[in-house]
JSON list of C-alpha atoms in Angstrom, two decimals:
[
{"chain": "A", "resi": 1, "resn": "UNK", "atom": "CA", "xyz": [87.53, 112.26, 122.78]},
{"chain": "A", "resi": 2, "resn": "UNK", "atom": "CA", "xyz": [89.72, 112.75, 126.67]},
{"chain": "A", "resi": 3, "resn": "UNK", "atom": "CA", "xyz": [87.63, 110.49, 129.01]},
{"chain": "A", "resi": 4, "resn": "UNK", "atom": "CA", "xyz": [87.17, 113.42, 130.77]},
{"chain": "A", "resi": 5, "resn": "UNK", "atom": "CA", "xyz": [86.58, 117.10, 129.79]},
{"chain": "A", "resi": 6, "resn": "UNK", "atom": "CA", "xyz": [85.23, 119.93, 131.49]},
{"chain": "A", "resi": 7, "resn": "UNK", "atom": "CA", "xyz": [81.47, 120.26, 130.75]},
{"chain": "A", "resi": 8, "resn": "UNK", "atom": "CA", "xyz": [82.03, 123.71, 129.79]},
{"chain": "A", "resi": 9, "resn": "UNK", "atom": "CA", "xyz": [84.77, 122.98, 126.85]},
{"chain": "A", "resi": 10, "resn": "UNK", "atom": "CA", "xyz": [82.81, 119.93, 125.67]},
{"chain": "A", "resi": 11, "resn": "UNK", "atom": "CA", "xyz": [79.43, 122.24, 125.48]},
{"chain": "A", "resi": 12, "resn": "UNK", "atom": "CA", "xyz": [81.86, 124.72, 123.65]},
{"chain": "A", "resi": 13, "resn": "UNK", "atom": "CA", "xyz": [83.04, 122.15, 121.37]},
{"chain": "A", "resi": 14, "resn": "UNK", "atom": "CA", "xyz": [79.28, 120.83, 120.29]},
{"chain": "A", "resi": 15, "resn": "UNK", "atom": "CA", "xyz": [78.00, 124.35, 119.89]},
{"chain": "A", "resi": 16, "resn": "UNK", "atom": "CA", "xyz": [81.40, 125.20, 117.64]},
{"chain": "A", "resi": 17, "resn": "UNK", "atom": "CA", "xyz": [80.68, 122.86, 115.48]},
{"chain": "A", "resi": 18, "resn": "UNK", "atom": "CA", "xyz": [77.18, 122.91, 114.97]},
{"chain": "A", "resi": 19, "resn": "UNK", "atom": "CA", "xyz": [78.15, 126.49, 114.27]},
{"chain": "A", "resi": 20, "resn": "UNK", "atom": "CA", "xyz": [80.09, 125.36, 111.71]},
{"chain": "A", "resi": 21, "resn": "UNK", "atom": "CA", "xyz": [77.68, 122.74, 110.65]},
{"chain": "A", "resi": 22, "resn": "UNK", "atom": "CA", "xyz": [74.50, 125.70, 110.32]},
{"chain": "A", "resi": 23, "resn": "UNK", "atom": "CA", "xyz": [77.49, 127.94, 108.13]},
{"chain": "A", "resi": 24, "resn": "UNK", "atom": "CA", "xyz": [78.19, 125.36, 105.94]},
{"chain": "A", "resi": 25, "resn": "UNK", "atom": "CA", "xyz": [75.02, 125.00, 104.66]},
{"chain": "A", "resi": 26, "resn": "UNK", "atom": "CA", "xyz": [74.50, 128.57, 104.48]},
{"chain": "A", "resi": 27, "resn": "UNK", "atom": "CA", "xyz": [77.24, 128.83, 102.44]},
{"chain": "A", "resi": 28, "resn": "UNK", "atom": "CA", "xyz": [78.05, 125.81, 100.28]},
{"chain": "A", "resi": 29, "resn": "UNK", "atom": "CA", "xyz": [74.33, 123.81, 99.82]},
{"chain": "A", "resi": 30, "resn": "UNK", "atom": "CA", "xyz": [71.82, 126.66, 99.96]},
{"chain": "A", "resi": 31, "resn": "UNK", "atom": "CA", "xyz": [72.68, 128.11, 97.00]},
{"chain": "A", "resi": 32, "resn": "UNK", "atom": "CA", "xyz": [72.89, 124.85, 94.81]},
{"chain": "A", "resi": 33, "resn": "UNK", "atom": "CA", "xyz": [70.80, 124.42, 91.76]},
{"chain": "A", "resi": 34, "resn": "UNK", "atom": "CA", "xyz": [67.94, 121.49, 91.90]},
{"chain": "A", "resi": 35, "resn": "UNK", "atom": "CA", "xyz": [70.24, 119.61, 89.53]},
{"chain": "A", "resi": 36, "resn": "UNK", "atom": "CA", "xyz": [73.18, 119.60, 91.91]},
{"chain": "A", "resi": 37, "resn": "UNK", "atom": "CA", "xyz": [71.05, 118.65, 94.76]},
{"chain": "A", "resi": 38, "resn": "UNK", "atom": "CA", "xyz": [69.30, 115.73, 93.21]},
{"chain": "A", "resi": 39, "resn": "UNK", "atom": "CA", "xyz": [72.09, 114.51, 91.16]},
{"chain": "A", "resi": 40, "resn": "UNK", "atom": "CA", "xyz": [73.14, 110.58, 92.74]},
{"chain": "A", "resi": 41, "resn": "UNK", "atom": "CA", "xyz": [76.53, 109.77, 92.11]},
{"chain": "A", "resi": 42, "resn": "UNK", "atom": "CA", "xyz": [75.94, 106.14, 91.92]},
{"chain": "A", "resi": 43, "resn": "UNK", "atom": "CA", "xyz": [72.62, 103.81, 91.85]},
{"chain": "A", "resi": 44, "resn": "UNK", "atom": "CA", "xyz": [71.46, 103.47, 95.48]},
{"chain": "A", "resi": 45, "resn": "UNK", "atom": "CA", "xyz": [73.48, 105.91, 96.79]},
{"chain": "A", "resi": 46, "resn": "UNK", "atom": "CA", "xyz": [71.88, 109.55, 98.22]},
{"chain": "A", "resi": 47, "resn": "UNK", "atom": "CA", "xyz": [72.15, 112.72, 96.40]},
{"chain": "A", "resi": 48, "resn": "UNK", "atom": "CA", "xyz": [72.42, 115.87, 98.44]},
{"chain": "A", "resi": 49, "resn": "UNK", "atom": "CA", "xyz": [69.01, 116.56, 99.36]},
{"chain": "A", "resi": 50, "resn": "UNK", "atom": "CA", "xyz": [69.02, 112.87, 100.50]},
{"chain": "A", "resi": 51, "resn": "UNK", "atom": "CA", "xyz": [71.25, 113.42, 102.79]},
{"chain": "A", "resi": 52, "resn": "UNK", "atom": "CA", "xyz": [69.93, 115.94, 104.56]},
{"chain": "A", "resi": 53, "resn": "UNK", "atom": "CA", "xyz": [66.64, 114.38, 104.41]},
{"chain": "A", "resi": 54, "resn": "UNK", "atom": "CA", "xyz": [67.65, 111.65, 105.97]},
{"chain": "A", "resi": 55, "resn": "UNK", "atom": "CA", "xyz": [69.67, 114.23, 108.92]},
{"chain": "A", "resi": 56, "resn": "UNK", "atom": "CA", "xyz": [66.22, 116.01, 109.31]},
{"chain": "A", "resi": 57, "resn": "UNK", "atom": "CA", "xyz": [64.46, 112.59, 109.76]},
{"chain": "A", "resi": 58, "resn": "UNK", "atom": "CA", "xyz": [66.58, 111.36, 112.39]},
{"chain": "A", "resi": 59, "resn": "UNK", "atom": "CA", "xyz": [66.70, 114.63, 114.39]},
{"chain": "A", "resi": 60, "resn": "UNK", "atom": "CA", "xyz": [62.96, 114.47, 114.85]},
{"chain": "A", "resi": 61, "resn": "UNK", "atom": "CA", "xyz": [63.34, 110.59, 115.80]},
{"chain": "A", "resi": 62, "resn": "UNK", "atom": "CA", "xyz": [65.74, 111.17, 118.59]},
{"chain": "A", "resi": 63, "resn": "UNK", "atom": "CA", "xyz": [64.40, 115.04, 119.81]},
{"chain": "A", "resi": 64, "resn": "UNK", "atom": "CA", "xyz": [62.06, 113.31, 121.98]},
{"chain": "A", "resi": 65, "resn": "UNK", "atom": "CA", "xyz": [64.77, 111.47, 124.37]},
{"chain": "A", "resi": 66, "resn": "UNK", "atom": "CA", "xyz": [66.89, 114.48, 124.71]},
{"chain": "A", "resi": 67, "resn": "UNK", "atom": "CA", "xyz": [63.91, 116.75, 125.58]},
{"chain": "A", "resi": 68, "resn": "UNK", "atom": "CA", "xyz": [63.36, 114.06, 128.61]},
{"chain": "A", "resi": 69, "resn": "UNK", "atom": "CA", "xyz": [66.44, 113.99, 129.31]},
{"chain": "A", "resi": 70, "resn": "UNK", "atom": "CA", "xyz": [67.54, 117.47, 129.65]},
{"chain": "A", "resi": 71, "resn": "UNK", "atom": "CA", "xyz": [64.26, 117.85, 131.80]},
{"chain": "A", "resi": 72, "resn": "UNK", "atom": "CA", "xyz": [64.84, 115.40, 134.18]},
{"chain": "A", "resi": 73, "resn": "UNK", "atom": "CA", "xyz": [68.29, 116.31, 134.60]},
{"chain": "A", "resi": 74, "resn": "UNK", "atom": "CA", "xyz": [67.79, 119.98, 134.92]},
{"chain": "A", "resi": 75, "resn": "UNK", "atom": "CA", "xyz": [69.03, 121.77, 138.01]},
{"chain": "A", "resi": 76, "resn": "UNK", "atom": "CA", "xyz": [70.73, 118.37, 139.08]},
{"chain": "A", "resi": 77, "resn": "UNK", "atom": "CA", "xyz": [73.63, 119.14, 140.81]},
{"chain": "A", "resi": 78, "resn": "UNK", "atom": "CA", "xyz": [77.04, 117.79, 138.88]},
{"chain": "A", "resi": 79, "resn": "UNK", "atom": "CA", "xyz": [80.69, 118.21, 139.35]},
{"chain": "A", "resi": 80, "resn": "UNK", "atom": "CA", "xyz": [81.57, 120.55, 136.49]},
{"chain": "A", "resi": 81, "resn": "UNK", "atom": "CA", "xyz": [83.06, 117.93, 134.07]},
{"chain": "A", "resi": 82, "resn": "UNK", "atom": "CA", "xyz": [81.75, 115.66, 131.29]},
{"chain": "A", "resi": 83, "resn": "UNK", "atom": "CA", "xyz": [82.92, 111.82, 130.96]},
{"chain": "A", "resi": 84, "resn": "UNK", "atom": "CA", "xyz": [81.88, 110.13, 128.34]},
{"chain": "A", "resi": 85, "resn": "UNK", "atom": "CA", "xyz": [79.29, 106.45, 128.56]},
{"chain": "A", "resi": 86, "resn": "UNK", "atom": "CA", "xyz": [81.27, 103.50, 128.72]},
{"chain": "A", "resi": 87, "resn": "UNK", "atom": "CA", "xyz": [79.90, 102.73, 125.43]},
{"chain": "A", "resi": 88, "resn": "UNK", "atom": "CA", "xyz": [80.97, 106.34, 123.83]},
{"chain": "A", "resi": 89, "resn": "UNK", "atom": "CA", "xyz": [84.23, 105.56, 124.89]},
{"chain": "A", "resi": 90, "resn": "UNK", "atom": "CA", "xyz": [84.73, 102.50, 122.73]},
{"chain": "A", "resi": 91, "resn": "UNK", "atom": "CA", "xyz": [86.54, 102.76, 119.15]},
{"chain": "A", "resi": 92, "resn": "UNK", "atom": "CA", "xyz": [83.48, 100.86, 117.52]},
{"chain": "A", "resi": 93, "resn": "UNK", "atom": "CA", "xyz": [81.04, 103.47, 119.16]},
{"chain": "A", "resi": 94, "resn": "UNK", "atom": "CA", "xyz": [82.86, 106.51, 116.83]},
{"chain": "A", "resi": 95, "resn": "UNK", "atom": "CA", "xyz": [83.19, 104.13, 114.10]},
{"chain": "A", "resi": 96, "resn": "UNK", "atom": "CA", "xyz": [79.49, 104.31, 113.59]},
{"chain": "A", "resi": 97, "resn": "UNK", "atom": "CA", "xyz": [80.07, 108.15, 112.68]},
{"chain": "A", "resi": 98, "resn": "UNK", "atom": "CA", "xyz": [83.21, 107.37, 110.16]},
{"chain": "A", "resi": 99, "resn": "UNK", "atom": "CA", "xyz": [82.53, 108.01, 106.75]},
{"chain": "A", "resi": 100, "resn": "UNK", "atom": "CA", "xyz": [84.45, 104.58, 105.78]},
{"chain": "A", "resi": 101, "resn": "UNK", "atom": "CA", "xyz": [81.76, 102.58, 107.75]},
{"chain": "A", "resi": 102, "resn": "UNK", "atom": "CA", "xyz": [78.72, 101.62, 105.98]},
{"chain": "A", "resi": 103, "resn": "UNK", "atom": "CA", "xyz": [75.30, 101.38, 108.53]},
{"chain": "A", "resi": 104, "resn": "UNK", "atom": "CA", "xyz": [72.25, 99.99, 107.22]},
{"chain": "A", "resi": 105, "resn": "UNK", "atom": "CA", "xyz": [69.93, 102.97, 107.61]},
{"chain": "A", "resi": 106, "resn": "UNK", "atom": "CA", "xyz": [66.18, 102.47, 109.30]},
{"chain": "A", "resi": 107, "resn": "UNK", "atom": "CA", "xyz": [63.56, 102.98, 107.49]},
{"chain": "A", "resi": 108, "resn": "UNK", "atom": "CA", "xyz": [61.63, 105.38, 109.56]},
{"chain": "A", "resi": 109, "resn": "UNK", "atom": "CA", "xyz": [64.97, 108.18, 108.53]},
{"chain": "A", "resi": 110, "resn": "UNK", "atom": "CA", "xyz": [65.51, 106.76, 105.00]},
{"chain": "A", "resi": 111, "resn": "UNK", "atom": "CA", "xyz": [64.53, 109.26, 102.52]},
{"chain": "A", "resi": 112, "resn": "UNK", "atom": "CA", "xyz": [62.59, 108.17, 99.62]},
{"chain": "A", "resi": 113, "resn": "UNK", "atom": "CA", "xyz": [62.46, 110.75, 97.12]},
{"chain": "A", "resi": 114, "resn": "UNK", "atom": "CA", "xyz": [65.66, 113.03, 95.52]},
{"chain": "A", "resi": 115, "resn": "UNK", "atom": "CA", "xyz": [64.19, 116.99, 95.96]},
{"chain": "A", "resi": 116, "resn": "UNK", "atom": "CA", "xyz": [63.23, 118.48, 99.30]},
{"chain": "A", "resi": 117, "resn": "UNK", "atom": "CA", "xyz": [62.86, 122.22, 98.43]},
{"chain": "A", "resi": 118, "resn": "UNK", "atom": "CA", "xyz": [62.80, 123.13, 101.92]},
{"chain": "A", "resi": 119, "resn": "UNK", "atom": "CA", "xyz": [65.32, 121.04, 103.22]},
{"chain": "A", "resi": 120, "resn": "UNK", "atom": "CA", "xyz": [67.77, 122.97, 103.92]},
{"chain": "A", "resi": 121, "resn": "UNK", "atom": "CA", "xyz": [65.56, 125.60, 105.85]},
{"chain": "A", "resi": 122, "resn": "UNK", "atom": "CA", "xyz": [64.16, 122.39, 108.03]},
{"chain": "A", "resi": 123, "resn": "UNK", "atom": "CA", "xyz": [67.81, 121.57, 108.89]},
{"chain": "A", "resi": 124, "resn": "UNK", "atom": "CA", "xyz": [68.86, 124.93, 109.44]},
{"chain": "A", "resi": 125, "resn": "UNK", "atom": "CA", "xyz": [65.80, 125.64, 112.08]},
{"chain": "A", "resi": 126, "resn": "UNK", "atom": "CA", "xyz": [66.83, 121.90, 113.60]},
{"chain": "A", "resi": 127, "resn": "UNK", "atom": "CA", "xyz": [70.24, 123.46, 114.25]},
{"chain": "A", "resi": 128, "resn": "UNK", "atom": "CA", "xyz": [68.99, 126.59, 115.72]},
{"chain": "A", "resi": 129, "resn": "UNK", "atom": "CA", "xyz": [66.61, 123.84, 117.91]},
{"chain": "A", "resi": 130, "resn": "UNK", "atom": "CA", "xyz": [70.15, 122.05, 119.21]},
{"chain": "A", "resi": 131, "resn": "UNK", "atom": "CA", "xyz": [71.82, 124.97, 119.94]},
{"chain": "A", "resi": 132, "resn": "UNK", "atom": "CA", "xyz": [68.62, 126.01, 122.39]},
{"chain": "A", "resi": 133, "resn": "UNK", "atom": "CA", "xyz": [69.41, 122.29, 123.78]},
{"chain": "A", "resi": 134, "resn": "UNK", "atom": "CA", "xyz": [72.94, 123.13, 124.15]},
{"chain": "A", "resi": 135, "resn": "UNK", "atom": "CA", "xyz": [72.06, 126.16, 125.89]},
{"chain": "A", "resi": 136, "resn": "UNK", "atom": "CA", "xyz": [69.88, 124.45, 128.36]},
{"chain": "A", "resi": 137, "resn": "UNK", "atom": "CA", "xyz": [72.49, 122.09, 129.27]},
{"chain": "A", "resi": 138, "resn": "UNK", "atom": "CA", "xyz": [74.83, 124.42, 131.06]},
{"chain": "A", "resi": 139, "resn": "UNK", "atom": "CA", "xyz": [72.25, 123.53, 134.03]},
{"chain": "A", "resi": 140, "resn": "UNK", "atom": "CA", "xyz": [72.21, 119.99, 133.52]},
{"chain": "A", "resi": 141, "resn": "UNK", "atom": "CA", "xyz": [73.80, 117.27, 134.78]},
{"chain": "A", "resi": 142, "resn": "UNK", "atom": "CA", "xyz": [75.61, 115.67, 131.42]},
{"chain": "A", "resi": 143, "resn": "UNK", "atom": "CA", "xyz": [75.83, 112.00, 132.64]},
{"chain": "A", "resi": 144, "resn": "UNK", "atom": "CA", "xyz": [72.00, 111.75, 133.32]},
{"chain": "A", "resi": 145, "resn": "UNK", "atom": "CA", "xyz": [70.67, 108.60, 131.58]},
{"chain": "A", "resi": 146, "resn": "UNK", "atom": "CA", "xyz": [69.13, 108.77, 127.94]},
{"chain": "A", "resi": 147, "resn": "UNK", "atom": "CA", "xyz": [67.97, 105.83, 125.87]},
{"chain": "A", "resi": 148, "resn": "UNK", "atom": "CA", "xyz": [69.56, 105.34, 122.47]},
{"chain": "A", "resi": 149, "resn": "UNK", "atom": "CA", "xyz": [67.10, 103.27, 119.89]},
{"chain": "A", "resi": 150, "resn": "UNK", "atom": "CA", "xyz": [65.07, 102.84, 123.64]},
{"chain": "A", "resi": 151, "resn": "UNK", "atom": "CA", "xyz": [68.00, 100.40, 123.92]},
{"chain": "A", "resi": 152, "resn": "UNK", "atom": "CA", "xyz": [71.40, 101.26, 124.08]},
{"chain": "A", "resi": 153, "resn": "UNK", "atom": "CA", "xyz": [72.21, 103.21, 127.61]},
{"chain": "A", "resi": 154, "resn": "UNK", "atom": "CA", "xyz": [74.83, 106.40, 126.92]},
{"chain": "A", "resi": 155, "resn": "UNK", "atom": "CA", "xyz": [74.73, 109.67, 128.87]},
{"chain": "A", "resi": 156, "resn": "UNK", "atom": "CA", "xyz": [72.98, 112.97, 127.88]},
{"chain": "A", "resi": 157, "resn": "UNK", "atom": "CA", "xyz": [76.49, 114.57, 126.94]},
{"chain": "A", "resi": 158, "resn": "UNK", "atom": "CA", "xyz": [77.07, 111.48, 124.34]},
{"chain": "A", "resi": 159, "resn": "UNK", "atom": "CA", "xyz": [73.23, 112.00, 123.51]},
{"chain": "A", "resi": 160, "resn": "UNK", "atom": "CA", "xyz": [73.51, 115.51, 122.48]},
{"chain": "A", "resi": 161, "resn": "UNK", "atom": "CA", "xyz": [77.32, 114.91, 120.95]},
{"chain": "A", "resi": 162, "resn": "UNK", "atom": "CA", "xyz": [75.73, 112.49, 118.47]},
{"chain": "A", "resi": 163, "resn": "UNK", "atom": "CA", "xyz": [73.65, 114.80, 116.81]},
{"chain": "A", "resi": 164, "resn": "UNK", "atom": "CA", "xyz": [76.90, 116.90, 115.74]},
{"chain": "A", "resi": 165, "resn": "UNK", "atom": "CA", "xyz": [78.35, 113.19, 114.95]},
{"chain": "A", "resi": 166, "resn": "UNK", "atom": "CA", "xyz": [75.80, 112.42, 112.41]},
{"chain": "A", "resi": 167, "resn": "UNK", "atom": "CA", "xyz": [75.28, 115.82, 110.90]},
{"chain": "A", "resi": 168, "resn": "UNK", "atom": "CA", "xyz": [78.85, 115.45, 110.52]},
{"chain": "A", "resi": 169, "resn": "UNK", "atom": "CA", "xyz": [78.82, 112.15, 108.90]},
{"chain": "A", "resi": 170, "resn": "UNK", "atom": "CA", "xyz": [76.21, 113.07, 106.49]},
{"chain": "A", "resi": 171, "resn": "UNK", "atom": "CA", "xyz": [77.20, 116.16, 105.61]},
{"chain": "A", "resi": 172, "resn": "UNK", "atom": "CA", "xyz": [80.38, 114.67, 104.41]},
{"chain": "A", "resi": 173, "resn": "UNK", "atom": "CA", "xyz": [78.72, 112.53, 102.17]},
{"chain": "A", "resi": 174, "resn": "UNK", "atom": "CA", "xyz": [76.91, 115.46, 101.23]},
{"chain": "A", "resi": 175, "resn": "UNK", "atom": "CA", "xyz": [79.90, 117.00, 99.98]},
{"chain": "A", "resi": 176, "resn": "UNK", "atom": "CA", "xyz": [81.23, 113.70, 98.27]},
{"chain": "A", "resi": 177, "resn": "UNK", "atom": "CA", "xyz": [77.96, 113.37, 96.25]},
{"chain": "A", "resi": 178, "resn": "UNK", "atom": "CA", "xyz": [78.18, 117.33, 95.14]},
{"chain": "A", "resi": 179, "resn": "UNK", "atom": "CA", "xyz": [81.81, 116.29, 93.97]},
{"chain": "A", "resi": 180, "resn": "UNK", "atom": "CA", "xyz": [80.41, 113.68, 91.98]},
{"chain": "A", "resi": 181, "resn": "UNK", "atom": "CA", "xyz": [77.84, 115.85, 90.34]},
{"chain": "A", "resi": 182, "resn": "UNK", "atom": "CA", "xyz": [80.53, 118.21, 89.70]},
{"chain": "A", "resi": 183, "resn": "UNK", "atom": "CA", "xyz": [82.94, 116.09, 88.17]},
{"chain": "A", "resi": 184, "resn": "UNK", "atom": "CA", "xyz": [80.27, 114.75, 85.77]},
{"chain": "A", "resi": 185, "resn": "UNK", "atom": "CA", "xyz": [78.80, 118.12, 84.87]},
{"chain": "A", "resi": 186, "resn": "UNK", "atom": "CA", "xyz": [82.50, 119.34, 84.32]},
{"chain": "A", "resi": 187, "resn": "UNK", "atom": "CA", "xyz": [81.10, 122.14, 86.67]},
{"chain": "A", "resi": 188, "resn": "UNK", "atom": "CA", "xyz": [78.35, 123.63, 84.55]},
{"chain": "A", "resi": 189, "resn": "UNK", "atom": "CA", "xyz": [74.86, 124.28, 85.86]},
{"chain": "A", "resi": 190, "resn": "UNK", "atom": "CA", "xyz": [76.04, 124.76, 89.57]}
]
């Protein structure tokens, strides 16, 4: 990401891709038999529901901070552009949302079983909740404080960014374990 960005066009950006994220799913998961969706492609590693499980998990873990944030920092005067936390601009900190990187997972947002039947609708209505966020922080000042893990100081704009990160992230693997059931089913029963 530029170090700096107009708070408009990175707002644009987020709400493009969860956009894309919320069609995605409309389109290419939704319809998916139970099979496809429960099928792991290895031991220990998440089928589809899984996945978006896991997504839905976190989102309610880290709602909370944003809510607080985008309160506090409502109607706060700010200069029209977004810069990225010191820590969101370091290579490790978009690492974390690379598909070749491999984070232990917490076990509050590790799922535990392979079939969510609503899944997908609890995403989808968790998307339509960040684009209200989005929304709401046209009148927000982006570099307000939040609290990642309670711990780990980053802005609001890197806050609300890593949502679309791990959707992302996940979603990919998603896709990588519905390849896998593919391949093994030769395609049949999707």
């Amino acid at each position: 990401m530029a170090m700096t960005i107009t708070k408009q066009d990175f707002l644009n950006d987020l709400r493009a891709r969860n956009d894309k994220t919320r069609q995605l799913v409309q389109t290419d998961f939704m319809p998916l038999s139970q099979a496809a969706r429960s099928s792991q492609p290895e031991p220990n590693e998440w089928c589809v529901d899984q996945c978006f499980q896991h997504l839905a998990l976190a989102f309610e873990m880290f709602l909370p901070e944003a809510i607080k944030t985008l309160k506090k920092a409502k109607g706060v005067e700010s200069d029209g552009v977004f810069k990225p936390s010191w820590l969101a601009r370091r290579n490790f900190y978009r690492q974390l949302y690379s598909p070749s990187m491999k984070v232990k997972t917490r076990p509050a947002v590790t799922p535990s079983e392979y079939y969510y039947p609503d899944v997908f609708d609890q995403f989808l209505a968790q998307k339509e909740q960040l684009s209200v966020l989005l929304d709401d922080a046209v009148n927000t000042d982006l570099q307000a404080r939040c609290w990642f893990y309670n711990v780990i100081p980053v802005n609001l704009g890197d806050y609300l960014e890593q949502f679309v990160m791990h959707d992302e992230l996940h979603i990919d693997q998603a896709q990588r374990a519905l390849a896998a059931y593919r391949q093994s089913a030769n395609g049949i029963g999707v």
